[in-house]
Amino acid sequence: MINIKLNVNGKDYDLEIEEDLRLIDLLRDRLGFTGTKEGCGEGECGACTVILEGKTVNSCLLLAIQAHGKEITTIEGIGKEDDLHPIQESFLENGAVQCGYCIPGMVLSAKALLDKNKNPTRKDIREAISGNLCRCTGYEKIVDSIEKASKILQQRGSESHEQL
Amino acid sequence: MNNYKNIGKNLLRVDGKQKVMGKTKYPQDIYMDDMLYGATLRSTEPHAYFKIDISEAEKLDGVVKILTHRDITGENRHGVLFKDHEVLCKEKVRRIGDPIAFVIAESPKKAKEAKKLIKIQYEKISAVFDPKEAMKENAPKIHDDSNIVYHYKCRKGNVEKGFKKCDVIVEREYKTSMVDHAFLQPESGLSYMEEDGTLVICAATQYPHFDQIEIADALGLPKERIKIINPAVGGAFGGREDITMQIHIGLGALLTGRPVKVCYDREESFYAHSKRHPLYMKYKTGADRTGKLIALEAEIIGDTGAYASWAVNVLRKSGVHATGPYEIDNVKIDSYAVYTNNPFCGAMRGFGATQIPVACEQQMDIIAEKLGISPVEIRLRNCFRKNSVTATGQVLVESVPLDKCIRIVSKRLFAESEMVWG
């Protein structure tokens, strides 16, 4: 057993864990963040995507101890029931959600993209979600949703700028 | 704008918000106190008799119970059309991946560790992997006395006379491959007993009411004692129509009195559920010099692997659709579903109709090329219209706007100068 400290969705955790515990198992089984999904367990499908220090990672490929001292964002850290993030709002309104299993990973990949690139091209968007597989939608509406979310975020950015 | 409440409106999915927030519960996401974990031991041989020894595995600390065919409290069988699957194989395996034992332990790790301690002694027997070979009298038999599960015949007009009238005849063979649904959420389930003796099975399934009957029969319980809860389903596409883990976890919860959960990984998911039937299609198609189709003879063989699943319905549909959307006066179609020792095949989007265009549309292109007419022209000449009669004798009395569709698509695909037809 080994002790680790990490921050998930803004909250600090101090935990004793088994050395071979994967990050995904820590998040799901120990901390209850079941929005992080396992689709393949070998880093192909991206359903287990989380944001670690601003970058997307496959939580099935990381050991929990690799997250020691780091900040993690899971889907539970994005938006609230009465105040969805524009990416979530856009996925919902544009019919990008079917079975939903890939969606947490998709939303997090989109978030990591838009945090760095405010005005991505469709090609940028496709590249950003190239590590996330979806078997239902055919991706078109997911790309549309991320594009629309970027417009909403830009508009909000310029509005808040004007207020200053 | 219309006056309808829903038609023509952009509606939000009722389950969409929970899904974008990651709050939706798939079976993997359900946890219970005092829960046990299962792991399935599967066959590594495609066709063999076997003997199993669980004595060492049972002794491992943390193992609660190891289920084999001996533990089954009802009928050791299930299957959507024919009861040809065993819940846990008794003495023979028919494909790689057949379930032999189900280990129940205090942790997933322990369950997997115990699985490695189970000894299986195989006595290999001849196997068959080619459905054409499997149809022969002397082929190894997967189940009973014949590997041919189903034969569908469709006859219209007289093909012999028809082919005599043809100016061009094209004979070709085609083969499609086995395909996995690869739904993103691997199979998982949780089973527990309620205080009144009801056995609850939570599993993502396409067929909850039928699962209830199959679980009840396999456990020897009245249907009323089985409750199926179908939480969120992470994709299915036909691949969740057959039983996978439902009976294993149900039996586990019944015999241990504790909740039992199992989560397949991706590799086990590939072993556990059905595939799309690969089809072998032998086509002979004839037309006159204007491109009008006159006769079609087709033999279609579907490899259903070790179990029938929906093979009858799938291969019937392949036969019914064998002409494609074209009117042909003389038709002779034979389609077969055949057992082999391959992974089993069942429902997958299109149910046997999806594979057919690989053959029938290629035939159209080859005939058009031989006659020097365009692929669009030959399709417009033969496609179903209102009042067309299909190979099965159905008269299409409703709207059939296929010719309109072909014209619109070809206009957008090709520049005007390339157009040969309207």
Coordinates of C-alpha atoms in Angstrom, one line a residue:
Chain A
M1 CA 0.0 0.0 0.0
I2 CA 1.1 3.6 -0.7
N3 CA -0.2 7.0 0.2
I4 CA -1.1 9.6 -2.4
K5 CA -2.5 13.1 -2.5
L6 CA -4.4 14.5 -5.4
N7 CA -7.1 17.0 -6.3
V8 CA -10.2 15.9 -8.1
N9 CA -12.7 18.5 -9.3
G10 CA -11.3 21.1 -6.9
K11 CA -11.3 18.8 -3.8
D12 CA -8.2 17.4 -2.1
Y13 CA -7.9 13.7 -1.3
D14 CA -5.4 12.0 0.8
L15 CA -5.6 8.2 0.2
E16 CA -3.9 4.9 0.9
I17 CA -4.0 2.8 -2.3
E18 CA -2.6 -0.4 -3.7
E19 CA 0.5 0.2 -5.9
D20 CA -1.0 -1.4 -9.0
L21 CA -4.3 0.4 -8.8
R22 CA -5.2 2.1 -12.1
L23 CA -6.3 5.8 -12.1
I24 CA -9.7 4.8 -13.5
D25 CA -10.4 2.3 -10.7
L26 CA -9.4 4.9 -8.1
L27 CA -11.8 7.5 -9.6
R28 CA -14.7 5.0 -10.1
D29 CA -14.5 2.4 -7.3
R30 CA -12.9 4.5 -4.5
L31 CA -14.1 8.0 -5.2
G32 CA -17.4 7.3 -6.9
F33 CA -16.7 9.3 -10.1
T34 CA -18.5 6.8 -12.3
G35 CA -18.9 9.3 -15.1
T36 CA -15.5 8.1 -16.1
K37 CA -16.2 5.0 -18.4
E38 CA -14.2 2.0 -19.3
G39 CA -14.7 0.9 -22.9
C40 CA -11.5 -1.0 -23.8
G41 CA -9.0 -0.8 -21.0
E42 CA -6.1 -0.2 -23.4
G43 CA -6.2 3.4 -24.4
E44 CA -8.1 3.0 -27.8
C45 CA -11.6 4.2 -27.1
G46 CA -11.2 7.3 -24.9
A47 CA -14.3 6.7 -22.8
C48 CA -12.1 7.0 -19.7
T49 CA -10.7 10.4 -20.7
V50 CA -10.0 12.8 -17.8
I51 CA -8.2 16.1 -17.8
L52 CA -4.9 15.9 -15.8
E53 CA -3.1 19.2 -15.4
G54 CA -4.8 20.7 -18.4
K55 CA -4.2 17.7 -20.7
T56 CA -6.5 14.9 -21.6
V57 CA -5.3 11.4 -20.6
N58 CA -6.7 7.9 -20.7
S59 CA -7.3 7.1 -17.1
C60 CA -7.2 3.3 -17.9
L61 CA -3.5 3.7 -18.9
L62 CA -2.3 5.6 -15.9
L63 CA -1.5 4.2 -12.5
A64 CA -3.2 6.1 -9.7
I65 CA 0.2 6.9 -8.2
Q66 CA 1.1 8.8 -11.4
A67 CA -1.6 11.3 -10.4
H68 CA 0.1 12.0 -7.0
G69 CA 0.2 15.8 -6.4
K70 CA -1.8 16.5 -9.5
E71 CA -5.1 18.1 -10.4
I72 CA -7.7 16.1 -12.2
T73 CA -11.0 17.1 -13.8
T74 CA -13.6 14.4 -14.5
I75 CA -17.1 14.9 -16.1
E76 CA -18.5 15.5 -12.6
G77 CA -16.4 18.7 -12.4
I78 CA -18.0 20.2 -15.6
G79 CA -21.3 22.1 -15.3
K80 CA -24.1 21.8 -12.8
E81 CA -27.6 20.4 -13.0
D82 CA -29.1 24.0 -13.3
D83 CA -26.1 25.5 -15.1
L84 CA -24.7 23.2 -17.8
H85 CA -21.4 24.0 -19.4
P86 CA -21.9 25.4 -23.0
I87 CA -20.3 22.2 -24.4
Q88 CA -22.9 20.1 -22.5
E89 CA -25.7 22.4 -23.5
S90 CA -24.6 22.2 -27.1
F91 CA -24.3 18.4 -27.2
L92 CA -27.8 18.2 -25.8
E93 CA -29.4 20.7 -28.1
N94 CA -27.7 19.4 -31.3
G95 CA -28.6 15.7 -30.8
A96 CA -25.0 14.6 -30.3
V97 CA -25.9 12.2 -27.5
Q98 CA -27.2 8.7 -28.2
C99 CA -26.2 5.8 -26.0
G100 CA -24.1 8.3 -24.0
Y101 CA -21.2 6.0 -23.1
C102 CA -18.6 8.0 -25.0
I103 CA -20.0 11.4 -24.0
P104 CA -18.1 12.2 -20.8
G105 CA -14.8 11.6 -22.6
M106 CA -16.0 13.6 -25.6
V107 CA -17.0 16.5 -23.5
L108 CA -13.7 16.5 -21.6
S109 CA -11.7 16.3 -24.9
A110 CA -13.8 19.3 -26.2
K111 CA -13.2 21.2 -23.0
A112 CA -9.4 20.6 -23.1
L113 CA -9.4 21.8 -26.7
L114 CA -11.5 25.0 -26.2
D115 CA -9.5 25.9 -23.1
K116 CA -6.5 26.3 -25.4
N117 CA -8.0 27.1 -28.7
K118 CA -10.9 29.5 -28.6
N119 CA -11.7 29.3 -32.3
P120 CA -10.9 25.8 -33.6
T121 CA -11.5 24.7 -37.2
R122 CA -13.6 21.6 -37.8
K123 CA -10.2 19.9 -38.5
D124 CA -8.9 21.0 -35.1
I125 CA -12.0 19.6 -33.5
R126 CA -11.8 16.3 -35.3
E127 CA -8.2 16.0 -34.2
A128 CA -9.0 16.9 -30.6
I129 CA -11.6 14.0 -30.4
S130 CA -9.6 11.6 -32.5
G131 CA -8.8 9.6 -29.4
N132 CA -12.5 9.2 -28.5
L133 CA -14.6 6.6 -30.3
C134 CA -18.4 6.8 -30.7
R135 CA -20.3 3.8 -32.2
C136 CA -23.7 5.5 -32.4
T137 CA -23.6 9.0 -33.9
G138 CA -21.1 9.0 -36.8
Y139 CA -19.4 12.0 -35.1
E140 CA -21.0 14.8 -37.4
K141 CA -23.3 16.1 -34.6
I142 CA -20.5 15.9 -32.0
V143 CA -18.3 18.1 -34.3
D144 CA -21.2 20.4 -34.9
S145 CA -21.8 20.7 -31.1
I146 CA -18.2 21.5 -30.3
E147 CA -18.1 24.1 -33.1
K148 CA -21.3 25.7 -31.7
A149 CA -20.0 25.6 -28.2
S150 CA -16.9 27.5 -29.3
K151 CA -19.1 30.2 -30.8
I152 CA -21.1 30.5 -27.6
L153 CA -18.0 30.7 -25.5
Q154 CA -16.4 33.3 -27.8
Q155 CA -19.6 35.4 -27.7
R156 CA -19.7 35.2 -23.9
G157 CA -16.0 36.2 -23.8
S158 CA -16.6 39.3 -25.9
E159 CA -19.7 40.2 -23.9
S160 CA -17.9 40.0 -20.6
H161 CA -15.1 42.1 -22.3
E162 CA -17.5 44.8 -23.2
Q163 CA -18.8 44.9 -19.7
L164 CA -15.3 45.7 -18.5
Chain B
M1 CA -45.4 25.7 -39.1
N2 CA -47.6 22.7 -38.3
N3 CA -49.9 22.2 -35.3
Y4 CA -48.3 19.0 -34.1
K5 CA -47.0 18.8 -30.6
N6 CA -43.8 16.9 -31.4
I7 CA -43.5 16.4 -35.2
G8 CA -41.2 18.9 -36.8
K9 CA -40.0 20.2 -33.4
N10 CA -36.4 19.9 -32.0
L11 CA -36.9 17.9 -28.9
L12 CA -34.3 17.2 -26.2
R13 CA -33.7 13.5 -25.3
V14 CA -35.2 12.8 -21.9
D15 CA -32.0 11.0 -20.9
G16 CA -29.7 13.5 -22.5
K17 CA -29.0 15.8 -19.6
Q18 CA -27.9 13.0 -17.3
K19 CA -25.7 11.6 -20.0
V20 CA -23.8 14.9 -20.7
M21 CA -23.2 15.2 -17.0
G22 CA -21.9 11.7 -16.6
K23 CA -24.6 10.8 -14.1
T24 CA -26.3 8.1 -16.1
K25 CA -26.0 4.6 -14.5
Y26 CA -24.8 1.8 -16.8
P27 CA -24.6 -1.6 -15.1
Q28 CA -20.9 -1.1 -14.4
D29 CA -21.8 2.0 -12.3
I30 CA -24.0 0.2 -9.8
Y31 CA -22.3 -0.8 -6.6
M32 CA -23.8 -2.6 -3.6
D33 CA -22.6 -3.3 -0.1
D34 CA -21.3 -6.8 0.5
M35 CA -21.0 -7.4 -3.3
L36 CA -19.1 -10.3 -4.8
Y37 CA -17.4 -10.3 -8.2
G38 CA -17.6 -12.9 -11.0
A39 CA -15.2 -14.0 -13.6
T40 CA -16.0 -16.4 -16.5
L41 CA -13.7 -19.2 -17.5
R42 CA -14.0 -19.7 -21.3
S43 CA -13.0 -22.4 -23.7
T44 CA -9.7 -22.0 -25.5
E45 CA -10.5 -24.8 -27.9
P46 CA -13.0 -24.6 -30.8
H47 CA -14.3 -28.2 -30.6
A48 CA -13.5 -30.5 -27.8
Y49 CA -14.7 -32.7 -25.0
F50 CA -13.3 -31.7 -21.6
K51 CA -12.9 -32.5 -18.0
I52 CA -12.8 -29.8 -15.3
D53 CA -11.1 -29.8 -11.9
I54 CA -11.9 -26.8 -9.6
S55 CA -10.5 -28.3 -6.4
E56 CA -7.4 -26.1 -6.2
A57 CA -9.2 -23.0 -7.3
E58 CA -11.9 -23.5 -4.6
K59 CA -9.3 -23.5 -1.9
L60 CA -8.0 -20.0 -2.7
D61 CA -8.7 -17.5 0.0
G62 CA -11.4 -15.1 -1.1
V63 CA -13.2 -17.5 -3.4
V64 CA -16.8 -17.9 -2.4
K65 CA -18.1 -20.3 -5.0
I66 CA -17.2 -21.7 -8.4
L67 CA -20.2 -22.4 -10.6
T68 CA -20.1 -25.3 -13.1
H69 CA -22.9 -27.1 -15.0
R70 CA -23.5 -29.2 -11.8
D71 CA -24.7 -26.1 -10.0
I72 CA -27.5 -25.2 -12.4
T73 CA -30.8 -25.4 -10.7
G74 CA -33.0 -25.5 -13.8
E75 CA -32.4 -26.3 -17.5
N76 CA -28.8 -25.9 -18.6
R77 CA -29.7 -24.2 -21.8
H78 CA -30.8 -21.0 -23.5
G79 CA -31.1 -19.4 -26.9
V80 CA -33.5 -17.0 -28.7
L81 CA -34.8 -19.5 -31.4
F82 CA -33.3 -22.8 -30.4
K83 CA -32.1 -23.7 -27.0
D84 CA -28.7 -24.6 -28.3
H85 CA -26.5 -22.7 -25.9
E86 CA -25.5 -24.2 -22.6
V87 CA -25.4 -21.9 -19.6
L88 CA -22.1 -23.5 -18.6
C89 CA -20.8 -26.3 -20.8
K90 CA -21.3 -29.8 -19.5
E91 CA -18.8 -31.9 -21.4
K92 CA -18.3 -30.4 -24.9
V93 CA -17.2 -26.9 -26.1
R94 CA -18.2 -25.8 -29.6
R95 CA -16.2 -22.6 -30.1
I96 CA -13.4 -20.6 -28.5
G97 CA -15.1 -18.6 -25.8
D98 CA -17.8 -21.0 -24.6
P99 CA -18.4 -20.5 -20.9
I100 CA -17.3 -23.4 -18.7
A101 CA -17.2 -22.0 -15.2
F102 CA -18.1 -18.9 -13.3
V103 CA -15.9 -18.0 -10.4
I104 CA -17.4 -15.9 -7.6
A105 CA -15.0 -14.1 -5.2
E106 CA -14.6 -11.2 -2.8
S107 CA -12.7 -9.1 -5.4
P108 CA -12.3 -9.0 -9.2
K109 CA -8.6 -9.8 -8.6
K110 CA -9.3 -12.9 -6.6
A111 CA -11.8 -14.1 -9.1
K112 CA -9.3 -13.8 -11.9
E113 CA -6.6 -15.4 -9.8
A114 CA -8.8 -18.4 -9.0
K115 CA -9.8 -18.8 -12.7
K116 CA -6.1 -19.5 -13.5
L117 CA -6.1 -22.4 -10.9
I118 CA -9.0 -24.2 -12.6
K119 CA -7.7 -27.2 -14.6
I120 CA -9.3 -28.1 -17.9
Q121 CA -8.3 -31.2 -19.8
Y122 CA -9.4 -31.1 -23.4
E123 CA -9.9 -34.0 -25.7
K124 CA -9.9 -32.3 -29.1
I125 CA -12.2 -33.4 -31.9
S126 CA -12.3 -32.5 -35.6
A127 CA -13.6 -29.0 -36.1
V128 CA -15.0 -27.3 -39.2
F129 CA -14.7 -23.5 -39.9
D130 CA -15.9 -23.3 -43.5
P131 CA -19.7 -23.4 -43.8
K132 CA -19.6 -25.0 -47.3
E133 CA -17.5 -27.8 -45.8
A134 CA -19.9 -28.0 -42.8
M135 CA -22.8 -28.7 -45.1
K136 CA -21.3 -31.9 -46.3
E137 CA -22.7 -35.2 -44.9
N138 CA -19.3 -36.3 -43.5
A139 CA -18.5 -33.0 -41.8
P140 CA -17.9 -32.9 -38.0
K141 CA -21.2 -32.2 -36.4
I142 CA -21.5 -29.2 -34.1
H143 CA -24.8 -30.2 -32.4
D144 CA -27.0 -33.0 -33.8
D145 CA -27.1 -34.9 -37.0
S146 CA -26.9 -32.0 -39.5
N147 CA -25.1 -28.6 -39.4
I148 CA -27.7 -27.1 -41.7
V149 CA -29.9 -25.0 -39.4
Y150 CA -32.2 -23.5 -42.0
H151 CA -32.9 -23.5 -45.8
Y152 CA -35.0 -20.8 -47.3
K153 CA -36.3 -21.1 -50.9
C154 CA -37.8 -18.4 -53.1
R155 CA -39.1 -19.3 -56.5
K156 CA -40.7 -17.0 -59.2
G157 CA -41.2 -17.7 -62.9
N158 CA -38.8 -20.1 -64.5
V159 CA -35.1 -19.3 -64.4
E160 CA -34.0 -21.9 -67.0
K161 CA -36.3 -20.4 -69.6
G162 CA -35.3 -16.9 -68.4
F163 CA -31.6 -17.4 -68.9
K164 CA -32.2 -18.6 -72.5
K165 CA -33.7 -15.2 -73.3
C166 CA -30.7 -13.3 -71.9
D167 CA -28.1 -11.4 -74.0
V168 CA -25.7 -11.2 -71.1
I169 CA -25.2 -13.5 -68.1
V170 CA -22.9 -12.7 -65.2
E171 CA -21.8 -15.3 -62.8
R172 CA -19.7 -14.4 -59.7
E173 CA -19.1 -15.4 -56.1
Y174 CA -18.9 -12.9 -53.2
K175 CA -18.0 -13.2 -49.6
T176 CA -18.5 -10.8 -46.7
S177 CA -16.7 -10.9 -43.4
M178 CA -17.7 -11.4 -39.8
V179 CA -18.3 -8.1 -38.0
D180 CA -18.5 -7.2 -34.3
H181 CA -20.9 -4.6 -33.1
A182 CA -18.2 -3.1 -30.8
F183 CA -20.8 -1.3 -28.8
L184 CA -18.8 1.0 -26.5
Q185 CA -20.1 -0.3 -23.1
P186 CA -18.8 -3.9 -22.6
E187 CA -21.3 -6.3 -21.0
S188 CA -21.8 -5.9 -17.3
G189 CA -24.4 -7.0 -14.8
L190 CA -25.4 -7.1 -11.1
S191 CA -27.7 -9.5 -9.5
Y192 CA -29.2 -9.6 -6.0
M193 CA -32.0 -11.2 -3.9
E194 CA -34.8 -9.0 -2.5
E195 CA -36.2 -9.8 0.9
D196 CA -39.3 -11.5 -0.5
G197 CA -37.2 -13.9 -2.5
T198 CA -37.4 -12.1 -5.8
L199 CA -34.1 -12.4 -7.8
V200 CA -33.1 -9.1 -9.5
I201 CA -30.9 -9.0 -12.5
C202 CA -29.6 -5.6 -13.7
A203 CA -28.1 -5.9 -17.1
A204 CA -28.0 -3.8 -20.3
T205 CA -30.1 -5.9 -22.6
Q206 CA -32.2 -5.5 -25.7
Y207 CA -34.6 -8.2 -24.7
P208 CA -35.6 -7.9 -21.0
H209 CA -38.9 -9.7 -21.2
F210 CA -37.3 -12.7 -23.0
D211 CA -34.3 -12.7 -20.6
Q212 CA -36.8 -13.1 -17.8
I213 CA -38.1 -16.3 -19.3
E214 CA -34.7 -17.7 -20.1
I215 CA -33.3 -16.9 -16.6
A216 CA -36.4 -18.5 -15.0
D217 CA -36.0 -21.7 -17.0
A218 CA -32.3 -22.0 -16.4
L219 CA -32.7 -21.4 -12.6
G220 CA -35.9 -23.5 -12.3
L221 CA -37.8 -20.6 -10.8
P222 CA -41.2 -19.2 -11.7
K223 CA -41.0 -16.2 -14.0
E224 CA -42.7 -14.1 -11.3
R225 CA -39.6 -14.5 -9.0
I226 CA -37.3 -12.9 -11.6
K227 CA -37.1 -9.2 -12.0
I228 CA -35.1 -7.7 -14.8
I229 CA -33.9 -4.1 -14.5
N230 CA -32.5 -2.6 -17.7
P231 CA -30.4 0.4 -16.8
A232 CA -28.7 2.6 -19.4
V233 CA -27.5 0.6 -22.4
G234 CA -24.2 1.7 -23.9
G235 CA -24.9 0.7 -27.5
A236 CA -26.2 -2.7 -28.7
F237 CA -26.9 -2.8 -32.4
G238 CA -28.2 -6.4 -32.1
G239 CA -25.4 -7.6 -30.0
R240 CA -27.4 -7.6 -26.7
E241 CA -30.2 -9.8 -28.0
D242 CA -28.7 -13.0 -26.7
I243 CA -28.1 -13.9 -23.0
T244 CA -24.4 -13.4 -22.0
M245 CA -23.8 -13.0 -18.2
Q246 CA -27.4 -12.8 -17.0
I247 CA -27.9 -16.4 -15.9
H248 CA -24.4 -16.7 -14.4
I249 CA -24.9 -13.7 -12.1
G250 CA -28.5 -14.7 -11.3
L251 CA -27.4 -18.2 -10.3
G252 CA -24.5 -16.7 -8.3
A253 CA -26.8 -14.4 -6.3
L254 CA -29.3 -17.2 -5.8
L255 CA -26.7 -19.7 -4.4
T256 CA -24.6 -17.3 -2.4
G257 CA -27.4 -15.0 -1.1
R258 CA -25.1 -12.0 -1.8
P259 CA -25.1 -9.5 -4.7
V260 CA -22.9 -10.7 -7.6
K261 CA -21.4 -8.3 -10.2
V262 CA -19.5 -9.0 -13.3
C263 CA -17.8 -6.6 -15.8
Y264 CA -16.4 -8.0 -19.0
D265 CA -13.4 -6.3 -20.5
R266 CA -13.3 -5.6 -24.2
E267 CA -11.6 -8.9 -25.1
E268 CA -14.2 -10.9 -23.2
S269 CA -17.0 -8.9 -24.8
F270 CA -15.7 -10.0 -28.2
Y271 CA -16.0 -13.6 -27.1
A272 CA -19.3 -13.3 -25.3
H273 CA -21.8 -11.9 -27.9
S274 CA -22.9 -12.6 -31.4
K275 CA -21.4 -11.3 -34.7
R276 CA -22.7 -10.3 -38.1
H277 CA -23.1 -13.5 -40.3
P278 CA -20.5 -13.7 -43.0
L279 CA -22.2 -14.6 -46.2
Y280 CA -21.0 -16.6 -49.2
M281 CA -23.0 -15.5 -52.2
K282 CA -23.0 -17.2 -55.5
Y283 CA -24.9 -15.1 -58.1
K284 CA -26.0 -15.7 -61.7
T285 CA -27.8 -12.7 -63.1
G286 CA -29.0 -12.3 -66.7
A287 CA -30.4 -9.3 -68.7
D288 CA -31.4 -8.5 -72.3
R289 CA -29.4 -6.0 -74.4
T290 CA -31.4 -3.0 -73.1
G291 CA -30.3 -3.9 -69.5
K292 CA -33.7 -5.2 -68.4
L293 CA -33.1 -8.0 -65.8
I294 CA -34.7 -11.3 -66.8
A295 CA -33.4 -14.0 -64.5
L296 CA -31.5 -14.4 -61.2
E297 CA -30.2 -17.5 -59.5
A298 CA -28.6 -17.1 -56.1
E299 CA -27.2 -19.4 -53.5
I300 CA -26.4 -17.7 -50.1
I301 CA -24.7 -19.5 -47.3
G302 CA -24.5 -17.9 -43.9
D303 CA -22.0 -19.0 -41.3
T304 CA -23.8 -18.9 -38.0
G305 CA -20.9 -20.3 -36.0
A306 CA -21.5 -22.6 -33.0
Y307 CA -25.0 -21.3 -32.2
A308 CA -28.1 -20.4 -34.2
S309 CA -29.1 -17.2 -32.4
W310 CA -31.2 -15.4 -35.0
A311 CA -29.8 -17.3 -38.0
V312 CA -33.2 -18.3 -39.3
N313 CA -34.5 -14.8 -39.5
V314 CA -31.2 -13.4 -40.7
L315 CA -30.8 -15.8 -43.6
R316 CA -34.5 -15.6 -44.5
K317 CA -34.1 -11.8 -44.8
S318 CA -30.9 -12.3 -46.9
G319 CA -33.0 -14.5 -49.3
V320 CA -35.9 -12.2 -49.4
H321 CA -33.7 -9.3 -50.3
A322 CA -31.4 -11.2 -52.7
T323 CA -32.7 -9.4 -55.8
G324 CA -31.9 -6.0 -54.4
P325 CA -34.6 -3.4 -55.1
Y326 CA -35.1 -4.6 -58.6
E327 CA -38.0 -6.3 -60.4
I328 CA -37.0 -9.7 -62.0
D329 CA -39.5 -12.1 -63.5
N330 CA -37.6 -15.3 -63.0
V331 CA -35.9 -15.9 -59.7
K332 CA -34.5 -18.9 -57.9
I333 CA -33.0 -18.2 -54.5
D334 CA -31.7 -20.6 -51.9
S335 CA -30.3 -19.4 -48.6
Y336 CA -28.9 -21.5 -45.8
A337 CA -27.7 -21.0 -42.2
V338 CA -25.0 -23.4 -41.2
Y339 CA -23.3 -24.3 -37.9
T340 CA -19.5 -24.2 -37.7
N341 CA -17.0 -24.0 -34.9
N342 CA -16.6 -20.2 -35.5
P343 CA -17.8 -17.5 -33.1
F344 CA -21.6 -17.5 -33.2
C345 CA -23.5 -15.0 -35.3
G346 CA -26.9 -13.3 -34.7
A347 CA -28.5 -10.0 -35.0
M348 CA -26.6 -7.0 -36.2
R349 CA -28.0 -3.9 -37.8
G350 CA -29.9 -4.9 -41.0
F351 CA -30.4 -8.5 -40.0
G352 CA -29.0 -10.2 -43.2
A353 CA -30.1 -7.5 -45.6
T354 CA -26.9 -5.5 -45.2
Q355 CA -24.6 -8.0 -46.8
I356 CA -26.7 -8.6 -49.9
P357 CA -25.8 -5.4 -51.8
V358 CA -22.2 -6.4 -51.9
A359 CA -23.2 -9.1 -54.4
C360 CA -26.4 -7.8 -56.1
E361 CA -25.2 -4.3 -56.7
Q362 CA -21.8 -5.5 -58.0
Q363 CA -23.7 -7.7 -60.5
M364 CA -25.6 -4.7 -61.7
D365 CA -22.3 -2.7 -62.4
I366 CA -20.8 -5.7 -64.2
I367 CA -23.9 -6.2 -66.4
A368 CA -24.0 -2.4 -67.2
E369 CA -20.3 -2.4 -68.2
K370 CA -20.8 -5.5 -70.5
L371 CA -23.7 -3.8 -72.2
G372 CA -22.0 -0.4 -72.4
I373 CA -24.7 1.4 -70.4
S374 CA -24.3 3.5 -67.3
P375 CA -24.7 2.1 -63.8
V376 CA -27.5 4.7 -63.3
E377 CA -29.3 3.7 -66.4
I378 CA -29.4 0.0 -65.5
R379 CA -30.8 0.7 -62.0
L380 CA -33.5 3.1 -63.3
R381 CA -34.5 0.5 -65.9
N382 CA -35.1 -2.2 -63.2
C383 CA -35.8 -0.5 -59.9
F384 CA -39.0 -1.1 -57.9
R385 CA -41.8 1.4 -58.6
K386 CA -45.4 1.6 -57.4
N387 CA -47.2 -1.7 -58.4
S388 CA -43.9 -3.6 -58.9
V389 CA -44.0 -7.3 -57.8
T390 CA -41.1 -8.5 -55.7
A391 CA -39.5 -11.9 -55.9
T392 CA -41.7 -13.1 -53.0
G393 CA -44.8 -12.0 -54.9
Q394 CA -45.5 -8.9 -52.8
V395 CA -47.1 -6.1 -54.8
L396 CA -45.8 -2.7 -53.7
V397 CA -48.9 -0.6 -53.6
E398 CA -47.6 2.2 -51.4
S399 CA -45.3 5.0 -52.4
V400 CA -41.9 3.7 -53.9
P401 CA -40.0 6.8 -54.9
L402 CA -36.7 4.9 -55.6
D403 CA -36.4 6.1 -59.2
K404 CA -36.8 9.7 -58.0
C405 CA -34.1 9.1 -55.4
I406 CA -31.7 7.6 -57.9
R407 CA -32.2 10.6 -60.3
I408 CA -31.5 13.2 -57.5
V409 CA -28.5 11.3 -56.2
S410 CA -27.0 10.9 -59.7
K411 CA -27.5 14.5 -60.6
R412 CA -25.6 15.6 -57.5
L413 CA -22.9 12.9 -58.0
F414 CA -22.2 13.5 -61.7
A415 CA -21.8 16.6 -63.8
E416 CA -24.5 17.0 -66.5
S417 CA -22.0 16.1 -69.3
E418 CA -21.4 12.7 -67.7
M419 CA -25.1 11.9 -67.5
V420 CA -26.3 9.2 -69.8
W421 CA -29.8 9.1 -68.5
G422 CA -32.3 11.8 -67.5

